[in-house]
Tab-separated table of C-alpha atoms and ligand atoms in Angstrom:
chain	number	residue	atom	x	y	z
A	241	UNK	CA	0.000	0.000	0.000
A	242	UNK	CA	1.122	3.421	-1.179
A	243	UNK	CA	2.333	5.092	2.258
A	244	UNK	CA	3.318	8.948	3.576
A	245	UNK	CA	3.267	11.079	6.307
A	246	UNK	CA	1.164	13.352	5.330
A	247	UNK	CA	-1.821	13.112	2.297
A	248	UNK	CA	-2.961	16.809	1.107
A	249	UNK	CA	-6.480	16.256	-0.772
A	250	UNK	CA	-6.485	18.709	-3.215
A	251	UNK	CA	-4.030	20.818	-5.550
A	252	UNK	CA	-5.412	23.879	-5.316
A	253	UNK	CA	-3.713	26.975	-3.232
A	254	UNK	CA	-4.171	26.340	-0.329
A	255	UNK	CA	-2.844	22.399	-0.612
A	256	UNK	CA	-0.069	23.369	-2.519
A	257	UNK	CA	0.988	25.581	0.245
A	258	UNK	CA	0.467	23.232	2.925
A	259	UNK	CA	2.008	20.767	1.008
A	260	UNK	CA	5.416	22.852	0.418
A	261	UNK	CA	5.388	23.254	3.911
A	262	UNK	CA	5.332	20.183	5.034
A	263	UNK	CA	7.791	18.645	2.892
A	264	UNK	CA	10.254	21.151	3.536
A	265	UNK	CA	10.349	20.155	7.283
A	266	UNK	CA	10.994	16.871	5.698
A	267	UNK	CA	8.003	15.046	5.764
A	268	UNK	CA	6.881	12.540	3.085
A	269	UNK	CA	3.761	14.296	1.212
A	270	UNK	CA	1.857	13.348	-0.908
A	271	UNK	CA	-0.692	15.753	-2.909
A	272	UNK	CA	-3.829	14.249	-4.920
A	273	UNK	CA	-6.395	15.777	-7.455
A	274	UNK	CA	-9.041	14.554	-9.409
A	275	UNK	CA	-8.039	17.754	-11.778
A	276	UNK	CA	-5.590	17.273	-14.698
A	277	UNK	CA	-3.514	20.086	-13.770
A	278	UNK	CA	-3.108	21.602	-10.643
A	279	UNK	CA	-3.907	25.260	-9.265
A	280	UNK	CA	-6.745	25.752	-12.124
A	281	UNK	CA	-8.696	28.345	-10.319
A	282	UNK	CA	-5.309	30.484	-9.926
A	283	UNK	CA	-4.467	30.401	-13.200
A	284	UNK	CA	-8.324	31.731	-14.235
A	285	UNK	CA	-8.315	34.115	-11.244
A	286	UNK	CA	-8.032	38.094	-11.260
A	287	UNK	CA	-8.527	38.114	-15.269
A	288	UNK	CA	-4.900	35.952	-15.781
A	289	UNK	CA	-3.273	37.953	-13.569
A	290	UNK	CA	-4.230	36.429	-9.898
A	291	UNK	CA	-5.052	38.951	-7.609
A	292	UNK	CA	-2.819	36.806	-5.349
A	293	UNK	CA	-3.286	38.960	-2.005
A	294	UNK	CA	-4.215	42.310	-0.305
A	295	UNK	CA	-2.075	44.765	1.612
A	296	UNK	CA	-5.116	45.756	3.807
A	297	UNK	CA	-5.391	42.217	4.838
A	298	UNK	CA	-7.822	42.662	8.258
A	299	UNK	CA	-9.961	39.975	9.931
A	300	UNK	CA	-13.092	41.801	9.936
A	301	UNK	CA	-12.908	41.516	6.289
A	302	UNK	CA	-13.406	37.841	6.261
A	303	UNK	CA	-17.055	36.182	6.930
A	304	UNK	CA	-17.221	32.993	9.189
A	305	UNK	CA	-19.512	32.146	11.935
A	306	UNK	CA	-17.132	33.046	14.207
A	307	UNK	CA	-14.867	35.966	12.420
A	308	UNK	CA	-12.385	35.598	15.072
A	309	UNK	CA	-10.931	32.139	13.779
A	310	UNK	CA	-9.245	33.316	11.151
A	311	UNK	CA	-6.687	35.729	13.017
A	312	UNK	CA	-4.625	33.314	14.005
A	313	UNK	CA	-3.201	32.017	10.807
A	314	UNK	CA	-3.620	35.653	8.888
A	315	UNK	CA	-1.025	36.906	11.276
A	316	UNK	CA	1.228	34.268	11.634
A	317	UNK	CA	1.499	33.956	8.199
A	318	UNK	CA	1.057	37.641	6.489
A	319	UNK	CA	0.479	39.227	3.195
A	320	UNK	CA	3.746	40.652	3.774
A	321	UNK	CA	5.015	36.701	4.200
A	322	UNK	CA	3.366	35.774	0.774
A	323	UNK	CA	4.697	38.737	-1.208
A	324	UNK	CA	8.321	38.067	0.189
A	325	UNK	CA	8.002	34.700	-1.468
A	326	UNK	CA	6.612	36.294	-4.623
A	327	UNK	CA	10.419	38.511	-5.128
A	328	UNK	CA	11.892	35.481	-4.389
A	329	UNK	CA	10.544	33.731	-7.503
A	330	UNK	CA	11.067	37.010	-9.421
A	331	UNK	CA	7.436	37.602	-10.176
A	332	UNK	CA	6.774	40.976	-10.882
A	333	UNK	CA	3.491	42.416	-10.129
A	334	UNK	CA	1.621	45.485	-9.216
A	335	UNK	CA	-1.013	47.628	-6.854
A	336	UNK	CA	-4.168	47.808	-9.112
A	337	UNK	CA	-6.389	49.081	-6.551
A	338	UNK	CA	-7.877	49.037	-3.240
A	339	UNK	CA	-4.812	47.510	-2.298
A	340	UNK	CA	-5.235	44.537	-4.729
A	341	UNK	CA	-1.889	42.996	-6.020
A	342	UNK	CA	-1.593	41.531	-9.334
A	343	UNK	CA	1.015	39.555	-11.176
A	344	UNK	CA	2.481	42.109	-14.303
A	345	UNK	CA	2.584	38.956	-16.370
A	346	UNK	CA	0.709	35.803	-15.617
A	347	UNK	CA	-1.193	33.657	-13.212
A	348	UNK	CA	0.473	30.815	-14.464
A	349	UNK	CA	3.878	32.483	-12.865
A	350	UNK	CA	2.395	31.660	-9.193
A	351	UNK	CA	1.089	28.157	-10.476
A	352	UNK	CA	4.530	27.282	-11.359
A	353	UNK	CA	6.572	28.975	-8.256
A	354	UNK	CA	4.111	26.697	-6.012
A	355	UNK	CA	4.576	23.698	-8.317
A	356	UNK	CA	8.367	24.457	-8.219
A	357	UNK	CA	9.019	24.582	-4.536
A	358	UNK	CA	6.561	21.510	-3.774
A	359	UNK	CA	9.234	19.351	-6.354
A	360	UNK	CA	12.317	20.958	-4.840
A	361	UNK	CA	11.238	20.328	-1.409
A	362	UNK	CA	10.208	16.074	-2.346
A	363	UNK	CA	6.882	16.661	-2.142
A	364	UNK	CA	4.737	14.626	-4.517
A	365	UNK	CA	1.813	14.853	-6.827
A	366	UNK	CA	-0.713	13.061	-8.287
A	367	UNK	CA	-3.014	14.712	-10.559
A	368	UNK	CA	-5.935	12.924	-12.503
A	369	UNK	CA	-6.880	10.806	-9.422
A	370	UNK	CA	-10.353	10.186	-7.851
A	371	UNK	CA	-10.725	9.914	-3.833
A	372	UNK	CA	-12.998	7.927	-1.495
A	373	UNK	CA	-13.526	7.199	1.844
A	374	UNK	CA	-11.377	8.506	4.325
A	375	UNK	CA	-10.887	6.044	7.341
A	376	UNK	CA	-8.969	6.080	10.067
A	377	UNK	CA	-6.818	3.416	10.591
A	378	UNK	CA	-4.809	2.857	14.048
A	379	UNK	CA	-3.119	6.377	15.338
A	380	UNK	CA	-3.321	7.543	10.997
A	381	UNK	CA	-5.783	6.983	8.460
A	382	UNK	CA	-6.227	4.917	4.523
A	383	UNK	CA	-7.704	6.739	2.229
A	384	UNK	CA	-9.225	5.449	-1.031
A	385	UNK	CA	-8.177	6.489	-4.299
A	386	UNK	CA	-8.432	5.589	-8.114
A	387	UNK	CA	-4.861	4.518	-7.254
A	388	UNK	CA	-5.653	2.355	-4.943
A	389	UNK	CA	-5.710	2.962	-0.906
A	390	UNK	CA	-2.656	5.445	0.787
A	391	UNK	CA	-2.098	4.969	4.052
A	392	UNK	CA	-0.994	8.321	5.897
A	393	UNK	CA	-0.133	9.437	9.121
A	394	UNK	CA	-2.406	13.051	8.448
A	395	UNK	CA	-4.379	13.992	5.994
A	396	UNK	CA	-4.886	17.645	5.116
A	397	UNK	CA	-8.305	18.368	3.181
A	398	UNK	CA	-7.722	21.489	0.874
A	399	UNK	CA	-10.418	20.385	-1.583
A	400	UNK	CA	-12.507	23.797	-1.570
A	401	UNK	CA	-15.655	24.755	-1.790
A	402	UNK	CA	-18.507	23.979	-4.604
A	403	UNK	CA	-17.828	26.973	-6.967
A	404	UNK	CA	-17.730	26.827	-10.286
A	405	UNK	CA	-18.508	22.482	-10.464
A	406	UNK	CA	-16.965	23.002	-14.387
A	407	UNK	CA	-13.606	23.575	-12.518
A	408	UNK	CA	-13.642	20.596	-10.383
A	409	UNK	CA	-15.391	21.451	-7.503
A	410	UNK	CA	-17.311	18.820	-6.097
A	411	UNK	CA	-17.872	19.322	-2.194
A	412	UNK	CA	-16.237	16.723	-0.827
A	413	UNK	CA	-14.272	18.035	1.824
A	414	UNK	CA	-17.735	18.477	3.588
A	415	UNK	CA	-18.975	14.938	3.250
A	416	UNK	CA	-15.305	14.142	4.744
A	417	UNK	CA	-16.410	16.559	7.404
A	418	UNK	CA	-19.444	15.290	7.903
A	419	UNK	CA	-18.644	11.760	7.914
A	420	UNK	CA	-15.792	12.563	10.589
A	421	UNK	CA	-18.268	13.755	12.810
A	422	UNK	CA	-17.264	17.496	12.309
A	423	UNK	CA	-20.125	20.166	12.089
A	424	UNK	CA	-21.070	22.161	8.821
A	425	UNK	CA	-22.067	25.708	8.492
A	426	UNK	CA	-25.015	25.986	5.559
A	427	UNK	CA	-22.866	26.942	2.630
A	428	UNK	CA	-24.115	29.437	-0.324
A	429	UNK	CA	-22.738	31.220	-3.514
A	430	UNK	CA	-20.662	34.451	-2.574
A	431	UNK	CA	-18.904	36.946	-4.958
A	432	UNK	CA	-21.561	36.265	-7.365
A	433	UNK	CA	-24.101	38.809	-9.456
A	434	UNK	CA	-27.748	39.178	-8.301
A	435	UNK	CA	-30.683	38.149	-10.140
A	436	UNK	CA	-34.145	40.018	-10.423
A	437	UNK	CA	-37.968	38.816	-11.396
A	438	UNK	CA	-38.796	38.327	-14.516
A	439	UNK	CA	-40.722	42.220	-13.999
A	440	UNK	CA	-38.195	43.901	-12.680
A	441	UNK	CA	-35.561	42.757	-15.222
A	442	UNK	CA	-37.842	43.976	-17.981
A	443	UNK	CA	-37.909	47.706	-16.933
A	444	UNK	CA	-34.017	47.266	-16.395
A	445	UNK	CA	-33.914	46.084	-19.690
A	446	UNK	CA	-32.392	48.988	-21.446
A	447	UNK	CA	-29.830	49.246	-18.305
A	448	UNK	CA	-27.630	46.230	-19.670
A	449	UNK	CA	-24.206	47.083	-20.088
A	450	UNK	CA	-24.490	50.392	-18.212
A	451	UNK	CA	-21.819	50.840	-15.522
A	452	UNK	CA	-21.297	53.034	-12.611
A	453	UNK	CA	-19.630	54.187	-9.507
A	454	UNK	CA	-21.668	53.072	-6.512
A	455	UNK	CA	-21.989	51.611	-3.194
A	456	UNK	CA	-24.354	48.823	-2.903
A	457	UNK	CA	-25.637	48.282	0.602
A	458	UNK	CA	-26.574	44.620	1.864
A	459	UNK	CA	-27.329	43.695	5.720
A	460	UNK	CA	-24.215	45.428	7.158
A	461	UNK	CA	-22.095	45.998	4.682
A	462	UNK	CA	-21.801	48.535	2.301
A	463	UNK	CA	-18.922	48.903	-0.922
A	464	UNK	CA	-18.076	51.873	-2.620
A	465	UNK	CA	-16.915	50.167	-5.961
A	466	UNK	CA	-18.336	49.888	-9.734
A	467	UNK	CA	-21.998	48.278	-10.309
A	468	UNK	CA	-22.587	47.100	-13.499
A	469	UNK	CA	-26.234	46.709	-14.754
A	470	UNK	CA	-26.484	43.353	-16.838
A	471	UNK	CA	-29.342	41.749	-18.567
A	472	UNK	CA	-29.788	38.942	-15.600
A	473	UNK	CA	-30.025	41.416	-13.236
A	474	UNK	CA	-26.899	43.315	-10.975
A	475	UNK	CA	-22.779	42.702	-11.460
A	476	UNK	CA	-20.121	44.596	-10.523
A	477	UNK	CA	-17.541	44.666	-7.699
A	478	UNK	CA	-19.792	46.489	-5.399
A	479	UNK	CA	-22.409	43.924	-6.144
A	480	UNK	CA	-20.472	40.806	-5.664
A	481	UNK	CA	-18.788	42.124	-2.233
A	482	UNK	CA	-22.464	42.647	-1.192
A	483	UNK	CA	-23.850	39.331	-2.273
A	484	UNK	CA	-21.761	37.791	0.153
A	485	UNK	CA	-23.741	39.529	2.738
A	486	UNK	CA	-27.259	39.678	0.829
A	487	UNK	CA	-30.118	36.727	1.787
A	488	UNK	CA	-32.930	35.549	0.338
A	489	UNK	CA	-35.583	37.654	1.090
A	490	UNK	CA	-33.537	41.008	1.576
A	491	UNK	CA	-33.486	43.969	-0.009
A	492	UNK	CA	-30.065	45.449	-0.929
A	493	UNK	CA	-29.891	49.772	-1.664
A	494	UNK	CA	-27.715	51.169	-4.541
A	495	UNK	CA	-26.361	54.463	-4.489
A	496	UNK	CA	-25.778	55.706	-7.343
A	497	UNK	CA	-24.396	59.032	-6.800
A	498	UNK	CA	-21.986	58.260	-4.474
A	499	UNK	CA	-19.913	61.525	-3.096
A	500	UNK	CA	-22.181	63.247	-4.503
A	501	UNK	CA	-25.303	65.751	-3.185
A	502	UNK	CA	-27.631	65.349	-5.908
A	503	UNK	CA	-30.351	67.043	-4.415
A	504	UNK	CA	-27.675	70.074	-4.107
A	505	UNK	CA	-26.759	69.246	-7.314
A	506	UNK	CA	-30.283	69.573	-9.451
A	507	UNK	CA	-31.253	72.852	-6.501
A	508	UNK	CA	-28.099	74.604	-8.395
A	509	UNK	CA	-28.895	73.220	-12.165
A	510	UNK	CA	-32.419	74.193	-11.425
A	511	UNK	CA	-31.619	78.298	-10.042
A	512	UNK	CA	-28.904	78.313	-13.164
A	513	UNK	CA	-30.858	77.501	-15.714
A	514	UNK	CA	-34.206	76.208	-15.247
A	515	UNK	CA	-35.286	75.390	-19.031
A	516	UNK	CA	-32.137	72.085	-18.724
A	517	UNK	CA	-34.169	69.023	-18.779
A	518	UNK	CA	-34.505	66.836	-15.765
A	519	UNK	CA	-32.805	63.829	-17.610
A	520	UNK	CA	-29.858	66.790	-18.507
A	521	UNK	CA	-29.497	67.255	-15.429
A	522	UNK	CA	-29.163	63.872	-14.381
A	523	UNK	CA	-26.734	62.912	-17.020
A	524	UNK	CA	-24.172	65.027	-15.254
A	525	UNK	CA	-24.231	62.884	-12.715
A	526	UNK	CA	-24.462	59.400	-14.043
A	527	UNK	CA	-24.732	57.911	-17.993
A	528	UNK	CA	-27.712	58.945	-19.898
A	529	UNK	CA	-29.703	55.423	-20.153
A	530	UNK	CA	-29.195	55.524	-16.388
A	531	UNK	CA	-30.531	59.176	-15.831
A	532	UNK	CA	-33.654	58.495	-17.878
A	533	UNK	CA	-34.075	54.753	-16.125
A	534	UNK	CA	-33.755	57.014	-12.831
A	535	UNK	CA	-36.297	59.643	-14.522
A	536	UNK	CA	-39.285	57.699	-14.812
A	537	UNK	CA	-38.856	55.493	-11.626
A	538	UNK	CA	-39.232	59.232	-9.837
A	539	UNK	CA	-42.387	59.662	-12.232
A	540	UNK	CA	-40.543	63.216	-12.788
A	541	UNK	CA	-40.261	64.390	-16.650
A	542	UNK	CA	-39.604	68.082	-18.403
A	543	UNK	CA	-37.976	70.985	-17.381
A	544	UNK	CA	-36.133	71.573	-13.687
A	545	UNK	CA	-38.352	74.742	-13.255
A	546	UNK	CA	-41.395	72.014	-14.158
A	547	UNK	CA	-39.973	70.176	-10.904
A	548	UNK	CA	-41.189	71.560	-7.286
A	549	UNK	CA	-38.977	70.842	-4.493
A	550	UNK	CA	-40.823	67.994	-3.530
A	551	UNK	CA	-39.800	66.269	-7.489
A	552	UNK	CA	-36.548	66.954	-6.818
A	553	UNK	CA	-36.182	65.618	-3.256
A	554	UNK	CA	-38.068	62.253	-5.010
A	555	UNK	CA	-35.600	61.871	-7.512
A	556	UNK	CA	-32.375	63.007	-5.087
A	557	UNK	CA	-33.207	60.299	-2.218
A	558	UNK	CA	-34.057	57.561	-5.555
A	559	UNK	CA	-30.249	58.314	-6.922
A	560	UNK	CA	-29.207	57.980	-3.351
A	561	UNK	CA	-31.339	54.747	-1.819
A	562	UNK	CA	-32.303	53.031	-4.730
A	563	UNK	CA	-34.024	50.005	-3.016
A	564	UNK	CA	-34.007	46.837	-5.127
A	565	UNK	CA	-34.830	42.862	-4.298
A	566	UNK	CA	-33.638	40.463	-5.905
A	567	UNK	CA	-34.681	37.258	-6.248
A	568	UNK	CA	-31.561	35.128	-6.377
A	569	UNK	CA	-28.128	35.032	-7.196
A	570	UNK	CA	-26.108	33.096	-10.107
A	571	UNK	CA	-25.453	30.619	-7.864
A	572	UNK	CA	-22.571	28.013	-7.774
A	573	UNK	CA	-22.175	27.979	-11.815
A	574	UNK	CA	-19.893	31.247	-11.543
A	575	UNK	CA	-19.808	32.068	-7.830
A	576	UNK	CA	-15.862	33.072	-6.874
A	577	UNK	CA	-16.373	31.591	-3.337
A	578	UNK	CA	-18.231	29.515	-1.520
A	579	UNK	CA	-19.441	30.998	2.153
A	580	UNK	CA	-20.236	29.095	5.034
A	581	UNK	CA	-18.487	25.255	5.010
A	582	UNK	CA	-16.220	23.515	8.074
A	583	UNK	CA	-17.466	24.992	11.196
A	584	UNK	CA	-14.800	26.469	12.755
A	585	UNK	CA	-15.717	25.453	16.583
A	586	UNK	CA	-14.907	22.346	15.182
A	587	UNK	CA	-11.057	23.572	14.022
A	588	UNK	CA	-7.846	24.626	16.257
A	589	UNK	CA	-7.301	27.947	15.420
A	590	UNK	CA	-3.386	27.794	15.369
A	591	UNK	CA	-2.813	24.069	13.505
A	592	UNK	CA	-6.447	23.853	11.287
A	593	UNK	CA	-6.642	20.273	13.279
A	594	UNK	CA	-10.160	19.203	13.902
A	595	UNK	CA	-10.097	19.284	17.481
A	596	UNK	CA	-11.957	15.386	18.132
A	597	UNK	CA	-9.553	13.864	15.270
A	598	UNK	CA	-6.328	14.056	15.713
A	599	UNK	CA	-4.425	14.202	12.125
A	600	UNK	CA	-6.766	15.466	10.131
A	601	UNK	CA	-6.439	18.621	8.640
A	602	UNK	CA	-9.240	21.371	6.988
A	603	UNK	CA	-7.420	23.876	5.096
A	604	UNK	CA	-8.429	26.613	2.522
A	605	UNK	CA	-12.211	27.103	1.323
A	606	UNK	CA	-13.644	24.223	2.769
A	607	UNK	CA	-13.691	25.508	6.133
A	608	UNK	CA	-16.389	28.563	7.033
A	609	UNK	CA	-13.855	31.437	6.278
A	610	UNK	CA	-15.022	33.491	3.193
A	611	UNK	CA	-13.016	36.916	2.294
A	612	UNK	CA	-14.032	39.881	0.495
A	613	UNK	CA	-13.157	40.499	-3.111
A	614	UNK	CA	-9.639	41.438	-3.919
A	615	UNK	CA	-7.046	38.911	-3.416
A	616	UNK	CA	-8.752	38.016	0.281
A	617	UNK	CA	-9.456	34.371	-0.271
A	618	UNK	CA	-6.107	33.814	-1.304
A	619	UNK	CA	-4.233	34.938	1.438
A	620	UNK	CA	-6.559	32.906	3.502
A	621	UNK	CA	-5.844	29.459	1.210
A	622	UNK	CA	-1.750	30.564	2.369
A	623	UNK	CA	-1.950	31.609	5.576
A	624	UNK	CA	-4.368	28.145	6.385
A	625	UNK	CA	-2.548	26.286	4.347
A	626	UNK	CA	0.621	27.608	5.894
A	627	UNK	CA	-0.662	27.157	9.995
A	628	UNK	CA	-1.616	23.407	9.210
A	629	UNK	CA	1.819	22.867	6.970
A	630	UNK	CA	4.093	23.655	10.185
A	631	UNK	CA	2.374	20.973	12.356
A	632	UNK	CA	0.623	18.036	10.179
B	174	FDA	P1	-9.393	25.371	-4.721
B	174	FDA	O1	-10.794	25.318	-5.241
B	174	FDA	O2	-8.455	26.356	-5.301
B	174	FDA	O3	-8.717	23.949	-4.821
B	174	FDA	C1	-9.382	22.766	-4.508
B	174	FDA	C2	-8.754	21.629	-5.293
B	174	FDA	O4	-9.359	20.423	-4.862
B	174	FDA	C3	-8.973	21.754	-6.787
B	174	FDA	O5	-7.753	21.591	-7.451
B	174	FDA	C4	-9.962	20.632	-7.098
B	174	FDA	O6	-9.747	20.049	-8.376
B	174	FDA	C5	-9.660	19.640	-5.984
B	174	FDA	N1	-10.807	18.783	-5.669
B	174	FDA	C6	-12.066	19.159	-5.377
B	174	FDA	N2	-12.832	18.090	-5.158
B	174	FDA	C7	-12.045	17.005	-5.308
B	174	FDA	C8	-12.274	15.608	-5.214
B	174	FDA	N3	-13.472	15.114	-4.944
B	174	FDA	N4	-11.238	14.782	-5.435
B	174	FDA	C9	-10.011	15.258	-5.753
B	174	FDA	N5	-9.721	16.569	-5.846
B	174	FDA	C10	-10.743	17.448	-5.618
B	174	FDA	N6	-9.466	34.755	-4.906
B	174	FDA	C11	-8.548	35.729	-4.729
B	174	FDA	O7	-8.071	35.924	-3.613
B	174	FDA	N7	-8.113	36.490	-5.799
B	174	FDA	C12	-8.599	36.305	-7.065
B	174	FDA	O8	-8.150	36.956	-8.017
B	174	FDA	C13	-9.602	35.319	-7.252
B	174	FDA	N8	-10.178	35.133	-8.471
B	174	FDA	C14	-11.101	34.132	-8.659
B	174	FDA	C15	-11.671	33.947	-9.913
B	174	FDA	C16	-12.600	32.934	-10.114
B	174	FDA	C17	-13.248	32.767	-11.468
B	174	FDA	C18	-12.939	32.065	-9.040
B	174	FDA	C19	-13.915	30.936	-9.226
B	174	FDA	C20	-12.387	32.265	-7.789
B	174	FDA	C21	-11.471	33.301	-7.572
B	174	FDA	N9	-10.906	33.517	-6.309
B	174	FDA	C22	-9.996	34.528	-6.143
B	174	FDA	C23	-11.205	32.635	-5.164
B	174	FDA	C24	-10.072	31.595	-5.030
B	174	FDA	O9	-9.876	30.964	-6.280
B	174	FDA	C25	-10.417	30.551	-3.967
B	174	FDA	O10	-10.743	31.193	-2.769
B	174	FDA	C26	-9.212	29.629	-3.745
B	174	FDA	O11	-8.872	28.995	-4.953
B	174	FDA	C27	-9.509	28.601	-2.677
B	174	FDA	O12	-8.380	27.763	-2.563
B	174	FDA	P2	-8.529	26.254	-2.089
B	174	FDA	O13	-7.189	25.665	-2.290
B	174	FDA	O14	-9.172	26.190	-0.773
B	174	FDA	O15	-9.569	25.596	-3.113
């Protein structure tokens, strides 16, 4: 029987990491994947480029049941941590925004740097190979694979969440979870666009395609970032970050003047020059299709000096707390993250070791850590990945 110290399930980033770790402390590892190759959802991530961490890395932008779990491993392993080992492979990259770091040339550049120190280290991979059951097996566990069974002393699940199924994801670090006696927070779609009845979509209709500078408002949370009307309903940064806070049933409020007094704003159009057209008016502030959607939601039409205070307030507080429900999201099929997952009461903060089963190992999106947009998630696949790696 195939044998190791420690099994990673799972060749995405945060196994990889783990995995690196481990060997380099000298440890036999072994990695499997059902995937072909390994890393896929870096090398699609960020547009190419992998938005591969943040510099305003901060626990209260991560979402878990308990949003205390994940400090721990974010500051024992830092941004600052990952980005050293980014210079040291002699990836360039840069600060696109909101403190969002991107490689200059291509994901594929932190693929290989993870692929390359797992090799130089010993550690092993197999790619293209189904898993089973997970048993335990005196002090270790055997775990079943298309291989045949691998008997290890840990075993280290990195196998993510269910986002994006077309990429691999299947949800079976849960059922491993589950079947371990662990606990389960409810998982959902996050970072994913909004949907809207069949009604509301059709008076949105000419909206597809327009974008603007917003904040979009959900539970809690608000995010001052592009919104971008589409013809299923809301996209954008602003509306992904939100999703991840939105549920079914709630109503989430757009801004979309944000910075901006618009009441002040039409008051002054209005005393300069009262024969400029409402939707004129308007357009100053956002793009045309937008102005006139905004327009006729206020029931408001003609001239500012048409418009009585009252019109004006209407159509000010509309641009400002535009109140929408949707109905749904996109769900799973192109989701960036999956919220909710391993319950965390269930995890040691410091190692990632479920705390009634010694050796095994939850790592990565699997457990109930979810991060905002912008290179977030990552750091959380390292820094996990890295906590478990120095003890499993
Ligand atoms: P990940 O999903 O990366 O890896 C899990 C691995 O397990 C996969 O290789 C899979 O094949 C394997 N696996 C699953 N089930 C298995 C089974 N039954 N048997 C064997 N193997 C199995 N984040 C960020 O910070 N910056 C960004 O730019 C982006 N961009 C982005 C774009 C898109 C389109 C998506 C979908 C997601 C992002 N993300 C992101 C999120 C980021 O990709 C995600 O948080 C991490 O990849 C999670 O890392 P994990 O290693 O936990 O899971």
């Amino acid at each position: 029987m195939e044998n190791c110290d420690v099994l990673v399930l799972g060749a995405g980033a945060a196994g990889l990491f783990c995995a690196i770790e481990v060997a380099r402390r000298g440890r036999r590892v072994l990695v499997i994947d059902h995937a072909k190759a390994a890393g896929e959802k870096i090398r699609i991530s960020g547009g190419g480029r992998c938005n591969f961490t943040n510099t305003g890395i901060a626990h209260d932008r991560f979402l878990s049941q308990n949003p205390r779990f994940a400090l721990s491993a974010l500051k024992r392993f830092t941004q600052w941590d990952f980005i050293a080992r980014v210079d040291a492979a002699g990836i360039a990259w840069h600060e696109k925004t909101l403190g969002q770091l991107f490689c200059d040339g291509s994901a594929m550049q932190i693929v290989q740097m993870l692929l390359t120190d797992l090799a130089r280290a010993g550690g092993v991979l197999w790619l293209g190979t189904t898993l089973g059951d997970v048993r335990r097996d005196g002090a270790g566990f055997v775990v079943d694979t298309a291989r045949g069974p691998v008997q290890a002393a840990s075993v280290v699940v990195a196998t993510g969440g269910k986002s994006i199924p077309k990429m691999g994801a299947s949800g079976y670090g849960y059922r491993v979870a589950e079947a371990h006696g662990l606990r389960l927070v409810e998982t959902r779609p996050g970072l994913v666009p909004l949907t809207f009845a069949e009604q509301e979509l059709a008076a949105m209709a000419g909206l597809a395609g327009v974008a603007v500078q917003g904040r979009v408002t959900a539970g809690p949370a608000g995010f001052d970032e592009a919104v971008l009307f589409t013809h299923r309903g809301l996209s954008g940064p602003a509306v992904l970050q939100a999703s991840s806070y939105w549920r079914e049933g709630d109503s989430i409020t757009l801004d979309l003047a944000r910075g901006q007094d618009a009441l002040a704003h039409l008051r002054a159009a209005k005393a300069q020059n009262g024969r400029m057209a409402l939707r004129t008016a308007l357009g100053q502030l956002m793009p045309e299709r937008l102005a006139r959607h905004v327009e006729a939601l206020a029931g408001a039409q003609g001239n500012l000096a048409d418009q009585p205070q009252a019109a004006l307030a209407r159509v000010a507080a509309l641009l400002h707390g535009w109140e929408l429900r949707p109905v749904g999201s996109e769900g799973y099929r192109t989701a960036e993250v999956t919220l909710g997952g391993v319950n965390t009461d269930d995890l040691d903060a410091r190692s990632m070791q479920a705390r009634a089963v010694p050796g095994l190992y939850f790592i990565g999106e699997v457990v109930d850590v979810t991060g905002w947009l912008g290179g977030y998630n990552f750091q959380w696949a390292w820094s996990s990945g890295w906590a478990a790696g120095q003890v499993a």
